[in-house]
XYZ file of C-alpha atoms in Angstrom:
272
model
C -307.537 -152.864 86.348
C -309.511 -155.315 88.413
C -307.197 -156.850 91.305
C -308.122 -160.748 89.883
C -306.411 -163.280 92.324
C -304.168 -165.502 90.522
C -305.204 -169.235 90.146
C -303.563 -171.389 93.539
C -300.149 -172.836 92.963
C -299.304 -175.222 95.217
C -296.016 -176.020 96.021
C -294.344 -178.540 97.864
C -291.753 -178.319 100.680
C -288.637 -178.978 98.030
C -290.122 -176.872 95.211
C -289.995 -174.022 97.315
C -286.909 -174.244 98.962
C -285.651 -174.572 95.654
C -287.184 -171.739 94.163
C -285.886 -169.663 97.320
C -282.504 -170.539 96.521
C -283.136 -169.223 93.013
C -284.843 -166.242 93.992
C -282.342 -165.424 96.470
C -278.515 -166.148 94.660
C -277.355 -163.010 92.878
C -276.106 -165.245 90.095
C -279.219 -166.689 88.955
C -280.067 -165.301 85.555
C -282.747 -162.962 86.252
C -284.909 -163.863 84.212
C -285.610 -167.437 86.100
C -285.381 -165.553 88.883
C -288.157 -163.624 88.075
C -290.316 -167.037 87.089
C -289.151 -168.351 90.786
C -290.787 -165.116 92.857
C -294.094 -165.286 90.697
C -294.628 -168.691 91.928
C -293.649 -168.240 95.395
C -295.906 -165.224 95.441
C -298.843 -166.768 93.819
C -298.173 -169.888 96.346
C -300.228 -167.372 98.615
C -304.028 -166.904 97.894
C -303.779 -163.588 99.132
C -301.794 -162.225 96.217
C -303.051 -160.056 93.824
C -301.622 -160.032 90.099
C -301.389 -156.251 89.358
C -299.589 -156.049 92.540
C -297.547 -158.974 91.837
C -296.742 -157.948 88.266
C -295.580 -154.217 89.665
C -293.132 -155.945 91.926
C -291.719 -158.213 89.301
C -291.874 -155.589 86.937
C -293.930 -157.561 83.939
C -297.136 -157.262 82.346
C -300.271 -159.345 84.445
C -300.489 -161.663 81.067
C -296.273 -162.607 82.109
C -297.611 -163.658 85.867
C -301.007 -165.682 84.123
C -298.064 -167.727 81.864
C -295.574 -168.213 84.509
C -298.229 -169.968 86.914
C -299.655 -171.940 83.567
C -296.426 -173.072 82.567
C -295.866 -174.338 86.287
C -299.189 -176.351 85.754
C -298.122 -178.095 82.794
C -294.198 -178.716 83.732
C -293.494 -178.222 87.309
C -290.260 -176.651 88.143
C -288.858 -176.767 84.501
C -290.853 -173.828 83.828
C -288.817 -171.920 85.479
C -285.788 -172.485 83.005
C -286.179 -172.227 79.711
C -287.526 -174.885 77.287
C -285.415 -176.535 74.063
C -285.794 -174.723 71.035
C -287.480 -175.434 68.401
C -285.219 -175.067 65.925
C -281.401 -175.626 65.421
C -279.507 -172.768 66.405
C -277.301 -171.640 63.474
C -273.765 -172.650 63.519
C -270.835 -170.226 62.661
C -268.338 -171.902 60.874
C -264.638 -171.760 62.237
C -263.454 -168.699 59.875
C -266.445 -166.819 60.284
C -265.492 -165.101 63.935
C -262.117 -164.905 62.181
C -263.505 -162.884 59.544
C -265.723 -160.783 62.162
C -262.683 -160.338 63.657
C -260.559 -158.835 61.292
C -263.385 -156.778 60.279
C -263.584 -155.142 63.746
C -259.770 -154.376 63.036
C -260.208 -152.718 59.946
C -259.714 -148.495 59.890
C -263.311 -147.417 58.859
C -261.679 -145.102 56.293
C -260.421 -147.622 54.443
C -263.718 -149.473 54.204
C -265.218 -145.579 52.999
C -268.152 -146.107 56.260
C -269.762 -143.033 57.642
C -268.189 -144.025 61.182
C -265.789 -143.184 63.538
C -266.171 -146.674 65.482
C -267.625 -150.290 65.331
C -270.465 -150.879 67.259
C -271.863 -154.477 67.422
C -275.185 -153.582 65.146
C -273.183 -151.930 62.652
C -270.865 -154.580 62.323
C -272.961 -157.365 62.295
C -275.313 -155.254 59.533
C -271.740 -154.957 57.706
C -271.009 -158.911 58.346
C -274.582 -159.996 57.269
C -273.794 -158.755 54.056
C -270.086 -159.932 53.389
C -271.053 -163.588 54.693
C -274.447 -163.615 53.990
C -275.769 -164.621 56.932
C -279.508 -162.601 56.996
C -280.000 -163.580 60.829
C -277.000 -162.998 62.226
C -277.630 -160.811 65.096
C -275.089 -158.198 67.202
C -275.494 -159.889 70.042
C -273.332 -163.387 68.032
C -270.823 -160.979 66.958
C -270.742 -159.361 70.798
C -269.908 -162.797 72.071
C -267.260 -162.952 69.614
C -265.344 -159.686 70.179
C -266.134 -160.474 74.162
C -264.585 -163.733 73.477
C -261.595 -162.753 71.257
C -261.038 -159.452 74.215
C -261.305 -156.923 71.292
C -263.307 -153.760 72.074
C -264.395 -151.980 69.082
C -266.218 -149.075 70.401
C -263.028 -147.767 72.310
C -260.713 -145.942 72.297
C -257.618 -143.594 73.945
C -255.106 -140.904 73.213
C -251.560 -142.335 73.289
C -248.308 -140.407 73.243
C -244.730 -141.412 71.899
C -242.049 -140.622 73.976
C -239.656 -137.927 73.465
C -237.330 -139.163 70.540
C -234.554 -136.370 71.506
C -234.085 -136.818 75.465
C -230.595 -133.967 75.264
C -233.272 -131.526 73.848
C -236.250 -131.775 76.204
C -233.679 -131.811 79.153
C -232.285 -128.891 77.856
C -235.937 -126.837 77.355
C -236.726 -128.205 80.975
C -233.574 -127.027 82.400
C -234.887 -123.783 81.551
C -238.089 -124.041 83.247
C -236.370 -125.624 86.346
C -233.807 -122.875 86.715
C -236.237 -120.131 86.058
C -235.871 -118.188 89.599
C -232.050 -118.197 89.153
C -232.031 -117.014 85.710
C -234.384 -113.717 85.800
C -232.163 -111.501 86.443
C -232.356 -108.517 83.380
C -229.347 -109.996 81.519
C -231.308 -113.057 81.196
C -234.605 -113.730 79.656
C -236.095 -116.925 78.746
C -238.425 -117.228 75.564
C -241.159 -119.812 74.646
C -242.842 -119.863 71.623
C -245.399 -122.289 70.097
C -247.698 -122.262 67.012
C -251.336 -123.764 66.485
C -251.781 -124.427 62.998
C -254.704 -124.670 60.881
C -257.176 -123.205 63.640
C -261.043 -123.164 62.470
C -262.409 -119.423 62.698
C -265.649 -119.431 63.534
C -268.250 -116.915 64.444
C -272.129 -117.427 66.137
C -274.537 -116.280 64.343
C -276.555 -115.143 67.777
C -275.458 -113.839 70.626
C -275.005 -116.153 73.818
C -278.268 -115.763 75.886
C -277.023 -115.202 79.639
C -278.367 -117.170 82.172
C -281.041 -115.501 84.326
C -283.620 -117.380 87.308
C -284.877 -120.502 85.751
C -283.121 -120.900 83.250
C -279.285 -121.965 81.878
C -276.759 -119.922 79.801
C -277.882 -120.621 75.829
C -275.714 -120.373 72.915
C -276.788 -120.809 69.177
C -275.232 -124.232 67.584
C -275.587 -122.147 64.170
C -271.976 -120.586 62.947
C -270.153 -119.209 60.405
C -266.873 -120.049 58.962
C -264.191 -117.666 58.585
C -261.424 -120.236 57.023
C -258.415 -121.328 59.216
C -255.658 -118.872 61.049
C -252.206 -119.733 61.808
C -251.330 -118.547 65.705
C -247.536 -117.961 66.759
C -247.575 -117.396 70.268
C -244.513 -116.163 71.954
C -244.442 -116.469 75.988
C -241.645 -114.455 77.928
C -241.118 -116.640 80.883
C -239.712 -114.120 83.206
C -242.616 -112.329 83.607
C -245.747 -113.860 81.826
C -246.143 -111.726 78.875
C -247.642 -113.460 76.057
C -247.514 -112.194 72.791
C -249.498 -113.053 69.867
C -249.224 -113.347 65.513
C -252.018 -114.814 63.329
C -250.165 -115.730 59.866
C -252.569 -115.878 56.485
C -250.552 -119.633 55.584
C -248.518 -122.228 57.757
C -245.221 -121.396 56.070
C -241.887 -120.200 55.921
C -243.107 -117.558 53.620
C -245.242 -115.810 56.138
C -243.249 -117.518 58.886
C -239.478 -115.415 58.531
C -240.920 -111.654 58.538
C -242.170 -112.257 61.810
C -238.993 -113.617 63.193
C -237.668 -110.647 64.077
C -240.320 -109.795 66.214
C -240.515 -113.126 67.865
C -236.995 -112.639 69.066
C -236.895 -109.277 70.720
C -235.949 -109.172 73.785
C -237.704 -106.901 76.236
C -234.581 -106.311 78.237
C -231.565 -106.814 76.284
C -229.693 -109.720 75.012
C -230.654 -112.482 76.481
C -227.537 -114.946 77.829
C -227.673 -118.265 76.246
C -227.594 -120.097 79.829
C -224.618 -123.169 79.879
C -226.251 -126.440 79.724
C -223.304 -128.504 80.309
């Protein structure tokens, strides 16, 4: 590209300091900001516009329009001019509406999503209102405004609705050096239901110079297991069943197993 030196802009001593006070304020909307260092850089006859228009980061043609607005409106070219049209206005139930839609469970509303996202709900709300130009950023504004964040979201936990019996199970766990001794052995057992059994249909490529571990996103499905894991607290032994349904059917022959004790009976220990 030819190095083309912009057209003079002259400025005078007030234009300039006002344009530095634009340039330099870290709340100036960048985009006049911008505007405000093409003029103070073209201001200098030595200034080159593919140089200029790398530093600014625009195109040459943005640098040729800034100065030529300058030339036809002075320092109002630096902010932007009325529109030319009426912006259109939402009518008082509409963000209400936008609202409540954000709210909605997408299941309900039988969407292939697992959250709102400002284009999808505004493609969603210019159908339902018909509104054809609504865009996401309106209905941004309005969840901004209304403090509702759509595309969020975080595990929560209830609290334990029987306090006596998790004080009890942690009692256990908290007087674990005083009770192994062989007479007393402490059991914990736990089942994941309803676990996908899957299988790769490649073999995990190791990692070697140059190049990371791969694994195959291709799988096969082996149905769902039922794990019973039983945990002997005194000395880390974990045992393991895999049951073909979560039920009591399949549960109670296994019972037996699940409470043998390695060492004898175990002592109930006294909670009170």
């Amino acid at each position: 590209m030819r190095r083309l030196a912009p057209r003079p802009v002259t400025l005078s001593r007030a234009e300039r300091r006002e344009l530095d006070d634009l340039a330099d304020d870290g709340h100036t909307d960048q985009r006049f900001a911008r505007r405000a260092r093409i003029l103070l850089a073209v201001s200098d006859p030595e200034t080159m516009v593919s140089v200029l228009a790398t530093q600014v980061d625009c195109t040459p043609t943005g640098v040729w329009y800034a100065c030529r607005r300058f030339e036809g409106s002075g320092l109002e070219a630096v902010y932007n001019g009325e529109r030319s049209w009426r912006p259109r206005e939402l009518t008082a139930m509409e963000p209400v509406q936008i609202e409540q839609s954000a709210s909605c469970d997408l299941l309900g509303l039988s969407l292939e999503l697992t959250h709102w996202s400002t284009r999808s709900l505004a493609t969603i709300t210019r159908e339902r209102l018909h509104r054809p130009h609504l865009g996401h950023s309106t209905v941004s504004l309005i969840l901004r405004e209304a403090d509702l964040q759509a595309h969020r979201s975080r595990y929560w936990k209830t609290p334990a609705l029987n306090a006596e019996l998790a004080s009890r199970v942690l009692w256990c766990y908290e007087q674990m050096e005083r009770l192994y001794q062989p007479e007393a052995v402490i059991l914990s057992p736990d089942e994941k239901p309803n676990l996908q059994a899957t299988e790769r249909t490649r073999p995990t490529q190791r990692m070697r110079a140059g190049q990371t571990e791969r694994q195959g996103f291709e799988y096969l499905q082996h149905g769902t297991v039922n794990l019973v894991v039983e945990m002997t607290v005194n000395d880390g032994k974990i045992h393991g069943w895999c049951l073909d349904a979560n039920d009591s059917e399949h549960l109670c022959p296994i019972l037996a197993e699940l409470f043998v004790l390695p060492t004898g009976p175990a002592l109930a220990p006294d909670l009170e």
